[in-house]
Short mmCIF file of C-alpha atoms and ligand atoms in Angstrom, two decimals:
data_model
loop_
_atom_site.label_atom_id
_atom_site.label_comp_id
_atom_site.label_asym_id
_atom_site.label_seq_id
_atom_site.Cartn_x
_atom_site.Cartn_y
_atom_site.Cartn_z
CA MET A 1 -15.22 -18.62 -1.38
CA ASP A 2 -13.99 -15.10 -2.13
CA VAL A 3 -15.26 -12.92 0.74
CA TYR A 4 -14.48 -9.80 -1.28
CA ALA A 5 -15.97 -10.91 -4.60
CA THR A 6 -16.57 -7.89 -6.83
CA ARG A 7 -17.28 -7.16 -10.51
CA VAL A 8 -18.86 -10.60 -10.83
CA PHE A 9 -22.51 -9.94 -9.91
CA ASP A 10 -25.05 -7.62 -11.55
CA LYS A 11 -25.79 -5.67 -8.41
CA GLN A 12 -23.79 -3.64 -5.94
CA GLU A 13 -23.66 -5.05 -2.42
CA ILE A 14 -22.20 -3.86 0.88
CA VAL A 15 -20.58 -6.49 3.11
CA MET A 16 -18.54 -6.44 6.32
CA ARG A 17 -14.76 -6.24 6.29
CA GLU A 18 -13.20 -9.48 7.54
CA ASP A 19 -9.65 -8.31 8.22
CA PRO A 20 -8.08 -6.28 11.01
CA VAL A 21 -7.36 -2.63 10.17
CA ILE A 22 -4.16 -2.41 12.25
CA SER A 23 -2.20 -4.71 14.56
CA VAL A 24 -2.94 -4.78 18.26
CA ASP A 25 0.49 -3.76 19.53
CA THR A 26 2.04 -0.95 17.54
CA ARG A 27 5.69 0.00 17.99
CA TYR A 28 5.98 3.06 15.79
CA LEU A 29 2.49 4.56 16.14
CA THR A 30 1.26 5.68 19.55
CA ALA A 31 -1.87 4.06 20.98
CA ILE A 32 -3.83 7.22 20.19
CA GLN A 33 -2.63 7.31 16.57
CA ALA A 34 -3.38 3.61 16.19
CA SER A 35 -6.89 3.90 17.54
CA GLN A 36 -7.62 6.90 15.34
CA TYR A 37 -6.39 5.00 12.28
CA ASP A 38 -8.48 2.00 13.26
CA LYS A 39 -11.64 4.02 13.77
CA LEU A 40 -11.41 6.52 10.90
CA GLY A 41 -9.31 4.61 8.35
CA PHE A 42 -6.75 7.39 7.99
CA LEU A 43 -4.19 9.35 9.96
CA VAL A 44 -2.26 12.54 9.31
CA ILE A 45 1.12 12.98 10.99
CA LYS A 46 2.11 16.62 10.73
CA GLY A 47 5.76 17.47 10.00
CA PHE A 48 6.87 13.84 9.66
CA PHE A 49 9.47 14.57 6.96
CA ASP A 50 12.15 17.22 7.00
CA LYS A 51 12.25 19.99 4.43
CA ASN A 52 15.43 18.79 2.70
CA GLN A 53 13.96 15.36 2.14
CA ILE A 54 10.81 16.84 0.62
CA ASN A 55 12.81 19.23 -1.58
CA GLU A 56 14.82 16.32 -2.95
CA LEU A 57 11.70 14.23 -3.64
CA SER A 58 10.02 17.21 -5.19
CA ALA A 59 12.94 17.95 -7.53
CA SER A 60 12.97 14.31 -8.67
CA ALA A 61 9.20 14.33 -9.20
CA SER A 62 9.59 17.45 -11.37
CA PHE A 63 12.40 15.83 -13.35
CA ILE A 64 10.16 12.85 -14.15
CA TYR A 65 7.34 15.19 -15.17
CA GLU A 66 9.65 17.05 -17.54
CA ASN A 67 11.13 13.82 -18.95
CA PRO A 68 8.15 11.45 -19.15
CA SER A 69 9.71 9.25 -21.84
CA GLN A 70 12.24 8.04 -19.26
CA ALA A 71 9.53 6.91 -16.85
CA LEU A 72 6.39 4.77 -16.64
CA THR A 73 3.62 7.29 -16.96
CA VAL A 74 -0.08 7.49 -17.70
CA LYS A 75 -1.65 10.55 -19.30
CA GLU A 76 -4.87 12.43 -18.62
CA PRO A 77 -7.76 10.81 -20.55
CA LYS A 78 -8.12 13.34 -23.34
CA SER A 79 -4.71 14.97 -23.51
CA SER A 80 -1.02 14.25 -23.32
CA VAL A 81 -0.70 15.86 -19.89
CA VAL A 82 1.09 13.48 -17.50
CA ARG A 83 -1.37 12.29 -14.87
CA SER A 84 0.78 9.82 -12.91
CA ALA A 85 4.24 8.28 -12.92
CA LEU A 86 4.34 4.73 -11.55
CA SER A 87 6.89 2.38 -10.03
CA VAL A 88 9.02 5.28 -8.86
CA HIS A 89 10.21 3.43 -5.74
CA THR A 90 12.72 1.41 -7.76
CA ASN A 91 14.93 4.50 -8.09
CA GLU A 92 16.49 6.99 -5.73
CA PRO A 93 15.58 9.14 -3.90
CA PHE A 94 12.21 7.36 -3.68
CA LEU A 95 13.73 3.96 -2.89
CA SER A 96 15.49 5.05 0.31
CA VAL A 97 12.49 6.97 1.57
CA SER A 98 10.13 4.04 0.93
CA GLU A 99 12.42 1.70 2.89
CA SER A 100 13.36 4.13 5.64
CA GLY A 101 13.00 2.77 9.15
CA GLU A 102 10.22 4.83 10.64
CA LEU A 103 7.98 4.85 7.58
CA ALA A 104 8.37 1.13 6.95
CA GLY A 105 7.90 0.57 10.69
CA ILE A 106 4.57 2.37 10.63
CA ALA A 107 3.57 0.31 7.60
CA LYS A 108 4.46 -2.86 9.53
CA ASP A 109 2.41 -1.68 12.52
CA ILE A 110 -0.57 -1.37 10.22
CA VAL A 111 -0.28 -4.40 7.93
CA GLY A 112 0.89 -6.71 10.73
CA ALA A 113 4.02 -8.13 9.04
CA ASN A 114 7.02 -6.93 7.09
CA PRO A 115 5.76 -4.85 4.17
CA TYR A 116 6.73 -4.65 0.50
CA ILE A 117 5.74 -2.05 -2.08
CA HIS A 118 2.71 -3.14 -4.08
CA GLN A 119 2.53 0.09 -6.08
CA SER A 120 4.17 3.50 -6.01
CA ARG A 121 3.15 6.55 -7.94
CA ILE A 122 3.28 10.30 -8.25
CA ASN A 123 -0.03 11.97 -9.05
CA TYR A 124 0.65 15.36 -10.58
CA LYS A 125 -2.84 16.83 -10.97
CA GLU A 126 -1.78 19.55 -13.38
CA GLY A 127 -3.44 22.94 -12.80
CA MET A 128 -6.79 23.23 -14.64
CA GLN A 129 -5.95 20.18 -16.74
CA SER A 130 -6.69 17.16 -14.57
CA ILE A 131 -10.01 15.39 -14.18
CA GLY A 132 -9.60 14.14 -10.61
CA TRP A 133 -10.84 10.72 -9.43
CA SER A 134 -14.27 9.20 -8.78
CA TRP A 135 -15.37 7.56 -5.52
CA HIS A 136 -13.63 4.21 -5.03
CA SER A 137 -11.86 1.84 -2.65
CA ASP A 138 -8.33 1.05 -3.85
CA PHE A 139 -8.60 -2.45 -2.44
CA GLU A 140 -11.57 -3.17 -4.72
CA THR A 141 -9.28 -2.50 -7.70
CA TRP A 142 -6.27 -4.32 -6.26
CA HIS A 143 -8.40 -7.34 -5.36
CA SER A 144 -10.21 -7.68 -8.66
CA GLN A 145 -7.53 -6.53 -11.10
CA ASP A 146 -4.33 -7.46 -9.27
CA GLY A 147 -5.39 -10.43 -7.12
CA MET A 148 -4.59 -8.92 -3.72
CA PRO A 149 -6.24 -11.42 -1.35
CA ARG A 150 -6.95 -9.52 1.88
CA MET A 151 -7.11 -6.00 3.29
CA ARG A 152 -3.64 -5.92 4.84
CA CYS A 153 -2.37 -2.94 2.94
CA VAL A 154 -1.88 0.78 3.60
CA THR A 155 -1.13 3.77 1.42
CA ALA A 156 1.39 6.36 2.58
CA MET A 157 0.72 9.65 0.84
CA ILE A 158 3.50 12.22 0.88
CA PRO A 159 2.29 15.64 -0.23
CA LEU A 160 4.95 17.43 -2.29
CA ALA A 161 2.72 20.49 -2.57
CA LYS A 162 0.10 22.05 -0.34
CA ASN A 163 -3.20 20.15 -0.75
CA THR A 164 -6.24 22.42 -0.61
CA CYS A 165 -9.94 22.24 -1.43
CA ALA A 166 -9.22 24.26 -4.57
CA ASN A 167 -6.46 22.04 -5.95
CA GLY A 168 -8.30 18.79 -5.41
CA ALA A 169 -7.19 17.50 -2.01
CA LEU A 170 -8.12 13.92 -1.20
CA MET A 171 -11.59 13.52 0.32
CA VAL A 172 -12.56 10.49 2.37
CA ILE A 173 -15.52 8.96 4.19
CA PRO A 174 -14.27 8.29 7.73
CA GLY A 175 -15.15 4.77 8.87
CA SER A 176 -16.09 3.50 5.41
CA HIS A 177 -13.11 1.09 5.48
CA LYS A 178 -14.98 -1.21 7.90
CA GLU A 179 -17.38 -2.33 5.19
CA TYR A 180 -16.78 -3.26 1.57
CA VAL A 181 -18.66 -2.27 -1.54
CA SER A 182 -18.83 -5.15 -3.97
CA CYS A 183 -19.28 -3.45 -7.35
CA PRO A 184 -21.30 -4.63 -10.36
CA ALA A 185 -19.66 -6.52 -13.21
CA PRO A 186 -18.43 -4.13 -15.92
CA LYS A 187 -20.53 -3.96 -19.07
CA GLY A 188 -17.65 -3.53 -21.51
CA HIS A 189 -13.94 -4.17 -21.44
CA SER A 190 -11.46 -1.42 -20.64
CA SER A 191 -7.70 -1.88 -20.54
CA ALA A 192 -5.65 -1.54 -17.34
CA GLU A 193 -4.28 1.84 -18.52
CA ASP A 194 -7.71 3.13 -19.54
CA ASN A 195 -9.22 2.17 -16.25
CA PHE A 196 -6.35 3.79 -14.38
CA THR A 197 -6.70 7.13 -16.15
CA ASP A 198 -10.45 7.27 -16.58
CA GLN A 199 -12.01 4.95 -14.01
CA LYS A 200 -15.02 3.07 -15.33
CA ASP A 201 -15.05 -0.19 -13.40
CA GLY A 202 -15.37 -0.73 -9.66
CA LEU A 203 -17.15 2.52 -8.88
CA PRO A 204 -19.64 2.49 -5.97
CA ASN A 205 -22.86 4.25 -6.99
CA ILE A 206 -24.82 6.96 -5.19
CA ASP A 207 -26.69 4.44 -3.02
CA ALA A 208 -23.43 3.18 -1.55
CA ILE A 209 -22.04 6.66 -0.90
CA SER A 210 -25.29 7.78 0.70
CA TYR A 211 -25.35 4.60 2.84
CA PHE A 212 -22.02 5.70 4.37
CA THR A 213 -22.70 9.44 4.60
CA THR A 214 -26.42 10.24 4.95
CA GLY A 215 -27.28 6.84 6.42
CA LYS A 216 -24.65 7.08 9.15
CA SER A 217 -24.56 10.88 9.51
CA VAL A 218 -20.88 10.97 8.61
CA ASP A 219 -19.35 14.04 6.95
CA ILE A 220 -17.01 13.70 4.01
CA PHE A 221 -13.60 14.85 5.22
CA THR A 222 -11.16 16.80 3.08
CA ILE A 223 -7.53 16.01 3.92
CA GLU A 224 -5.92 19.40 3.51
CA CYS A 225 -2.23 18.97 4.22
CA ASP A 226 1.23 20.38 3.63
CA PRO A 227 4.59 19.21 2.37
CA CYS A 228 6.44 17.39 5.20
CA ASP A 229 3.17 15.83 6.46
CA LEU A 230 2.53 12.11 6.16
CA VAL A 231 -0.97 10.88 5.34
CA LEU A 232 -1.76 7.20 5.91
CA PHE A 233 -4.97 5.66 4.65
CA ASP A 234 -6.46 2.21 4.65
CA CYS A 235 -6.63 0.31 1.36
CA ASN A 236 -10.42 0.03 1.66
CA LEU A 237 -11.25 3.61 2.66
CA LEU A 238 -13.68 5.23 0.22
CA HIS A 239 -12.09 8.30 -1.34
CA VAL A 240 -12.49 10.74 -4.20
CA SER A 241 -10.85 13.91 -5.45
CA ASN A 242 -11.97 16.86 -7.49
CA PRO A 243 -10.25 18.43 -10.49
CA ASN A 244 -7.59 20.99 -9.69
CA VAL A 245 -9.14 24.36 -10.47
CA THR A 246 -6.00 26.37 -9.60
CA PRO A 247 -3.31 27.16 -12.19
CA GLU A 248 -0.50 25.25 -10.39
CA LYS A 249 -0.04 21.51 -10.21
CA ARG A 250 -0.62 19.60 -7.01
CA THR A 251 1.94 16.82 -6.72
CA ASN A 252 1.56 13.90 -4.30
CA LEU A 253 3.80 10.86 -3.89
CA PHE A 254 2.30 7.50 -2.86
CA PHE A 255 3.85 4.31 -1.52
CA VAL A 256 1.43 1.41 -1.17
CA TYR A 257 2.68 -1.08 1.45
CA ASN A 258 1.23 -4.58 1.39
CA SER A 259 1.92 -7.32 3.94
CA ILE A 260 4.52 -9.82 2.77
CA ASP A 261 1.95 -12.46 3.81
CA ASN A 262 -0.65 -11.00 1.45
CA GLN A 263 1.11 -11.33 -1.91
CA LEU A 264 -0.84 -11.26 -5.14
CA LYS A 265 -2.71 -14.25 -6.55
CA ARG A 266 -4.43 -14.41 -9.94
CA PRO A 267 -6.77 -11.41 -10.43
CA TYR A 268 -10.11 -12.28 -8.83
CA CYS A 269 -12.20 -10.97 -11.70
CA GLY A 270 -10.66 -13.42 -14.15
CA ILE A 271 -8.67 -10.99 -16.30
CA ASN A 272 -4.96 -11.07 -17.07
CA PRO A 273 -2.80 -9.40 -14.42
CA ARG A 274 -1.94 -5.74 -14.91
CA PRO A 275 1.67 -4.89 -15.71
CA GLU A 276 4.22 -5.25 -12.94
CA TRP A 277 4.59 -1.46 -12.67
CA MET A 278 0.91 -1.11 -11.74
CA GLY A 279 0.80 -3.97 -9.24
CA ALA A 280 4.01 -5.75 -8.24
CA ARG A 281 3.82 -9.56 -8.20
CA GLU A 282 7.30 -10.78 -9.15
CA SER A 283 9.80 -8.03 -8.48
CA ILE A 284 8.94 -7.59 -4.84
CA LYS A 285 11.36 -6.88 -2.04
CA GLU A 286 10.50 -7.54 1.60
CA ILE A 287 11.36 -4.54 3.73
CA LYS A 288 12.87 -5.96 6.91
CA VAL A 289 11.78 -3.78 9.78
O1 6CS O 301 -5.69 1.38 -10.36
C1 6CS O 301 -5.03 1.65 -9.37
O2 6CS O 301 -4.25 0.85 -8.87
C2 6CS O 301 -5.19 3.00 -8.75
N1 6CS O 301 -6.37 3.64 -9.06
C3 6CS O 301 -6.97 4.45 -8.27
C4 6CS O 301 -8.12 5.21 -8.76
N2 6CS O 301 -6.54 4.63 -7.02
C5 6CS O 301 -5.46 3.90 -6.48
C6 6CS O 301 -4.62 3.16 -7.42
O3 6CS O 301 -3.42 3.82 -7.63
FE1 FE O 302 -7.40 5.63 -5.03
#
Protein backbone atom coordinates (compact mmCIF):
# COMPACT_ATOMS: atom_id res chain seq x y z
CA MET A 1 0.00 0.00 0.00
CA ASP A 2 1.21 3.51 -0.81
CA VAL A 3 1.24 5.39 2.52
CA TYR A 4 1.55 8.69 0.66
CA ALA A 5 -1.12 8.07 -1.98
CA THR A 6 -2.19 11.36 -3.55
CA ARG A 7 -4.08 12.57 -6.64
CA VAL A 8 -5.99 9.28 -6.69
CA PHE A 9 -8.99 10.02 -4.44
CA ASP A 10 -11.73 12.65 -4.83
CA LYS A 11 -11.12 14.24 -1.47
CA GLN A 12 -8.20 15.85 0.30
CA GLU A 13 -6.96 14.02 3.37
CA ILE A 14 -4.32 14.72 6.02
CA VAL A 15 -2.27 11.76 7.25
CA MET A 16 0.77 11.31 9.49
CA ARG A 17 4.29 11.31 8.12
CA GLU A 18 5.89 7.87 8.40
CA ASP A 19 9.54 8.76 7.86
CA PRO A 20 12.18 10.35 10.06
CA VAL A 21 12.90 14.03 9.37
CA ILE A 22 16.63 13.82 10.16
CA SER A 23 19.05 11.16 11.38
CA VAL A 24 19.67 10.69 15.07
CA ASP A 25 23.41 11.36 15.10
CA THR A 26 24.41 14.30 12.96
CA ARG A 27 28.05 15.00 12.14
CA TYR A 28 27.82 18.29 10.28
CA LEU A 29 24.84 19.91 12.02
CA THR A 30 25.00 20.67 15.73
CA ALA A 31 22.45 19.06 18.04
CA ILE A 32 20.64 22.39 18.31
CA GLN A 33 20.48 22.86 14.53
CA ALA A 34 19.30 19.27 14.10
CA SER A 35 16.55 19.58 16.66
CA GLN A 36 15.36 22.86 15.16
CA TYR A 37 15.25 21.29 11.70
CA ASP A 38 13.38 18.30 13.08
CA LYS A 39 10.80 20.41 14.89
CA LEU A 40 10.23 23.22 12.38
CA GLY A 41 11.10 21.53 9.07
CA PHE A 42 13.61 24.19 8.08
CA LEU A 43 16.87 25.76 9.16
CA VAL A 44 18.74 28.91 8.16
CA ILE A 45 22.52 28.96 8.53
CA LYS A 46 23.69 32.55 8.27
CA GLY A 47 26.90 33.29 6.36
CA PHE A 48 27.47 29.67 5.29
CA PHE A 49 29.01 30.59 1.92
CA ASP A 50 31.76 33.07 1.24
CA LYS A 51 31.19 36.12 -0.93
CA ASN A 52 33.44 34.97 -3.79
CA GLN A 53 31.55 31.72 -4.10
CA ILE A 54 28.22 33.54 -4.23
CA ASN A 55 29.53 36.07 -6.77
CA GLU A 56 30.63 33.25 -9.05
CA LEU A 57 27.29 31.42 -8.75
CA SER A 58 25.46 34.65 -9.30
CA ALA A 59 27.41 35.51 -12.45
CA SER A 60 26.70 32.04 -13.87
CA ALA A 61 23.01 32.33 -12.99
CA SER A 62 22.88 35.66 -14.85
CA PHE A 63 24.65 34.15 -17.86
CA ILE A 64 22.01 31.41 -18.07
CA TYR A 65 19.24 34.00 -17.77
CA GLU A 66 20.73 36.02 -20.63
CA ASN A 67 21.29 32.90 -22.78
CA PRO A 68 18.23 30.73 -22.11
CA SER A 69 18.53 28.80 -25.37
CA GLN A 70 21.69 27.16 -24.01
CA ALA A 71 19.92 25.88 -20.91
CA LEU A 72 16.87 23.90 -19.77
CA THR A 73 14.41 26.58 -18.83
CA VAL A 74 10.72 27.07 -18.15
CA LYS A 75 8.98 30.37 -18.77
CA GLU A 76 6.40 32.32 -16.80
CA PRO A 77 2.88 31.11 -17.70
CA LYS A 78 1.79 33.97 -19.92
CA SER A 79 5.05 35.43 -21.16
CA SER A 80 8.49 34.50 -22.38
CA VAL A 81 10.15 35.66 -19.16
CA VAL A 82 12.44 32.92 -17.83
CA ARG A 83 10.97 31.55 -14.60
CA SER A 84 13.44 28.75 -13.80
CA ALA A 85 16.51 27.04 -15.21
CA LEU A 86 16.76 23.35 -14.32
CA SER A 87 19.46 20.71 -14.05
CA VAL A 88 22.12 23.33 -13.47
CA HIS A 89 24.16 21.05 -11.18
CA THR A 90 25.59 19.16 -14.15
CA ASN A 91 27.82 22.15 -14.97
CA GLU A 92 30.34 24.25 -13.11
CA PRO A 93 30.34 26.20 -10.88
CA PHE A 94 27.12 24.59 -9.62
CA LEU A 95 28.50 21.04 -9.76
CA SER A 96 31.37 21.65 -7.33
CA VAL A 97 29.20 23.55 -4.89
CA SER A 98 26.51 20.85 -4.91
CA GLU A 99 29.11 18.18 -4.15
CA SER A 100 31.19 20.20 -1.70
CA GLY A 101 31.97 18.44 1.55
CA GLU A 102 30.11 20.44 4.14
CA LEU A 103 26.94 20.96 2.11
CA ALA A 104 26.74 17.33 1.04
CA GLY A 105 27.57 16.34 4.63
CA ILE A 106 24.62 18.31 5.94
CA ALA A 107 22.42 16.68 3.30
CA LYS A 108 23.64 13.26 4.47
CA ASP A 109 22.91 14.18 8.10
CA ILE A 110 19.34 14.92 7.07
CA VAL A 111 18.52 12.18 4.56
CA GLY A 112 20.38 9.49 6.51
CA ALA A 113 22.57 8.12 3.67
CA ASN A 114 24.78 9.39 0.89
CA PRO A 115 22.76 11.87 -1.16
CA TYR A 116 22.38 12.46 -4.89
CA ILE A 117 20.80 15.40 -6.68
CA HIS A 118 17.16 14.73 -7.55
CA GLN A 119 16.58 18.18 -9.02
CA SER A 120 18.45 21.47 -9.23
CA ARG A 121 17.11 24.78 -10.37
CA ILE A 122 17.46 28.53 -10.34
CA ASN A 123 14.25 30.45 -9.73
CA TYR A 124 14.66 33.97 -11.08
CA LYS A 125 11.41 35.65 -10.03
CA GLU A 126 11.80 38.59 -12.39
CA GLY A 127 10.76 41.96 -10.93
CA MET A 128 7.03 42.65 -11.40
CA GLN A 129 6.78 39.84 -13.94
CA SER A 130 6.58 36.62 -11.94
CA ILE A 131 3.46 34.99 -10.54
CA GLY A 132 5.00 33.30 -7.50
CA TRP A 133 3.94 29.83 -6.28
CA SER A 134 0.84 28.42 -4.57
CA TRP A 135 0.83 26.46 -1.31
CA HIS A 136 2.31 22.99 -1.80
CA SER A 137 4.58 20.26 -0.46
CA ASP A 138 7.36 19.44 -2.93
CA PHE A 139 7.28 15.81 -1.86
CA GLU A 140 3.65 15.53 -2.96
CA THR A 141 4.78 16.43 -6.49
CA TRP A 142 7.92 14.29 -6.41
CA HIS A 143 5.99 11.30 -5.10
CA SER A 144 3.09 11.46 -7.54
CA GLN A 145 4.83 12.76 -10.65
CA ASP A 146 8.38 11.45 -10.21
CA GLY A 147 7.88 8.30 -8.11
CA MET A 148 9.96 9.33 -5.10
CA PRO A 149 9.04 6.66 -2.55
CA ARG A 150 9.70 8.19 0.88
CA MET A 151 10.37 11.52 2.59
CA ARG A 152 14.16 11.22 2.77
CA CYS A 153 14.95 14.34 0.82
CA VAL A 154 15.98 17.92 1.61
CA THR A 155 16.18 21.11 -0.40
CA ALA A 156 19.17 23.41 0.02
CA MET A 157 18.24 26.92 -1.05
CA ILE A 158 21.08 29.31 -1.77
CA PRO A 159 19.88 32.89 -2.04
CA LEU A 160 21.79 34.78 -4.75
CA ALA A 161 19.90 37.97 -3.91
CA LYS A 162 18.40 39.38 -0.75
CA ASN A 163 15.00 37.72 -0.11
CA THR A 164 12.43 40.11 1.34
CA CYS A 165 8.69 40.23 1.90
CA ALA A 166 8.43 42.57 -1.08
CA ASN A 167 10.30 40.40 -3.57
CA GLY A 168 8.48 37.21 -2.71
CA ALA A 169 10.60 35.46 -0.08
CA LEU A 170 9.69 31.85 0.67
CA MET A 171 6.96 31.45 3.30
CA VAL A 172 6.51 28.25 5.27
CA ILE A 173 4.25 26.67 7.88
CA PRO A 174 6.61 25.51 10.64
CA GLY A 175 5.87 21.93 11.69
CA SER A 176 3.65 21.14 8.70
CA HIS A 177 6.23 18.59 7.46
CA LYS A 178 5.13 16.11 10.16
CA GLU A 179 1.83 15.46 8.41
CA TYR A 180 1.02 14.94 4.76
CA VAL A 181 -1.74 16.41 2.64
CA SER A 182 -3.03 13.85 0.18
CA CYS A 183 -4.49 15.97 -2.63
CA PRO A 184 -7.54 15.27 -4.80
CA ALA A 185 -7.20 13.66 -8.22
CA PRO A 186 -6.79 16.29 -10.95
CA LYS A 187 -9.85 16.96 -13.09
CA GLY A 188 -8.00 17.53 -16.36
CA HIS A 189 -4.58 16.69 -17.70
CA SER A 190 -1.73 19.19 -17.60
CA SER A 191 1.76 18.53 -18.91
CA ALA A 192 4.84 18.37 -16.66
CA GLU A 193 6.01 21.78 -17.93
CA ASP A 194 2.57 23.37 -17.51
CA ASN A 195 2.24 22.10 -14.00
CA PHE A 196 5.73 23.33 -13.15
CA THR A 197 5.08 26.87 -14.35
CA ASP A 198 1.46 27.25 -13.37
CA GLN A 199 0.70 24.73 -10.65
CA LYS A 200 -2.74 23.19 -10.96
CA ASP A 201 -2.39 19.72 -9.46
CA GLY A 202 -1.42 18.75 -5.93
CA LEU A 203 -2.50 21.97 -4.25
CA PRO A 204 -3.78 21.71 -0.66
CA ASN A 205 -6.98 23.75 -0.27
CA ILE A 206 -7.91 26.32 2.37
CA ASP A 207 -9.12 23.65 4.82
CA ALA A 208 -5.68 22.06 4.87
CA ILE A 209 -3.83 25.36 5.30
CA SER A 210 -6.18 26.44 8.08
CA TYR A 211 -5.77 23.03 9.78
CA PHE A 212 -2.03 23.76 10.09
CA THR A 213 -2.23 27.47 10.91
CA THR A 214 -5.50 28.43 12.66
CA GLY A 215 -6.09 24.91 14.01
CA LYS A 216 -2.66 24.68 15.61
CA SER A 217 -2.09 28.41 16.28
CA VAL A 218 1.02 28.41 14.12
CA ASP A 219 2.14 31.57 12.31
CA ILE A 220 3.24 31.47 8.70
CA PHE A 221 6.95 32.29 8.70
CA THR A 222 8.65 34.35 6.01
CA ILE A 223 12.24 33.27 5.40
CA GLU A 224 13.91 36.60 4.75
CA CYS A 225 17.55 35.89 4.04
CA ASP A 226 20.70 37.19 2.37
CA PRO A 227 23.27 36.00 -0.13
CA CYS A 228 25.82 33.75 1.65
CA ASP A 229 23.08 32.23 3.86
CA LEU A 230 22.04 28.61 3.46
CA VAL A 231 18.38 27.67 3.85
CA LEU A 232 17.50 24.00 4.32
CA PHE A 233 13.93 22.80 4.17
CA ASP A 234 12.22 19.45 4.38
CA CYS A 235 10.72 17.98 1.22
CA ASN A 236 7.27 17.86 2.84
CA LEU A 237 7.19 21.33 4.41
CA LEU A 238 4.21 23.36 3.18
CA HIS A 239 5.42 26.51 1.45
CA VAL A 240 4.26 29.30 -0.83
CA SER A 241 5.64 32.50 -2.29
CA ASN A 242 4.15 35.74 -3.50
CA PRO A 243 4.83 37.57 -6.74
CA ASN A 244 7.82 39.87 -6.72
CA VAL A 245 6.43 43.39 -6.57
CA THR A 246 9.84 45.11 -6.71
CA PRO A 247 11.50 46.06 -10.01
CA GLU A 248 14.57 43.80 -9.54
CA LYS A 249 14.71 40.05 -9.90
CA ARG A 250 15.13 37.80 -6.90
CA THR A 251 17.36 34.88 -7.82
CA ASN A 252 17.59 31.71 -5.72
CA LEU A 253 19.54 28.53 -6.43
CA PHE A 254 18.20 25.14 -5.25
CA PHE A 255 19.82 21.74 -4.87
CA VAL A 256 17.43 18.95 -3.95
CA TYR A 257 19.28 16.10 -2.21
CA ASN A 258 17.59 12.72 -2.07
CA SER A 259 18.88 9.65 -0.21
CA ILE A 260 20.65 7.18 -2.48
CA ASP A 261 18.38 4.57 -0.83
CA ASN A 262 15.26 6.44 -1.94
CA GLN A 263 15.68 6.43 -5.73
CA LEU A 264 12.73 7.00 -8.00
CA LYS A 265 10.22 4.31 -8.91
CA ARG A 266 7.40 4.65 -11.45
CA PRO A 267 5.33 7.80 -10.77
CA TYR A 268 2.71 6.92 -8.16
CA CYS A 269 -0.14 8.68 -9.94
CA GLY A 270 0.20 6.47 -13.00
CA ILE A 271 1.52 9.03 -15.48
CA ASN A 272 4.69 8.85 -17.55
CA PRO A 273 7.79 10.07 -15.72
CA ARG A 274 8.75 13.71 -16.14
CA PRO A 275 11.91 14.46 -18.11
CA GLU A 276 15.24 13.64 -16.50
CA TRP A 277 16.02 17.34 -16.03
CA MET A 278 12.96 17.77 -13.79
CA GLY A 279 13.48 14.63 -11.71
CA ALA A 280 16.66 12.58 -12.11
CA ARG A 281 16.14 8.81 -12.37
CA GLU A 282 18.92 7.53 -14.63
CA SER A 283 21.74 10.05 -14.65
CA ILE A 284 22.28 10.09 -10.92
CA LYS A 285 25.59 10.32 -9.14
CA GLU A 286 26.01 9.27 -5.52
CA ILE A 287 27.85 11.94 -3.57
CA LYS A 288 30.25 10.07 -1.30
CA VAL A 289 30.46 11.93 1.96
O1 LIG B 1 7.54 20.42 -9.89
C1 LIG B 1 8.53 20.52 -9.18
O2 LIG B 1 9.36 19.63 -9.08
C2 LIG B 1 8.73 21.80 -8.43
N1 LIG B 1 7.57 22.53 -8.22
C3 LIG B 1 7.37 23.27 -7.20
C4 LIG B 1 6.20 24.14 -7.17
N2 LIG B 1 8.23 23.27 -6.17
C5 LIG B 1 9.37 22.43 -6.14
C6 LIG B 1 9.74 21.77 -7.38
O3 LIG B 1 10.85 22.38 -7.95
FE1 LIG C 1 8.23 24.06 -3.92
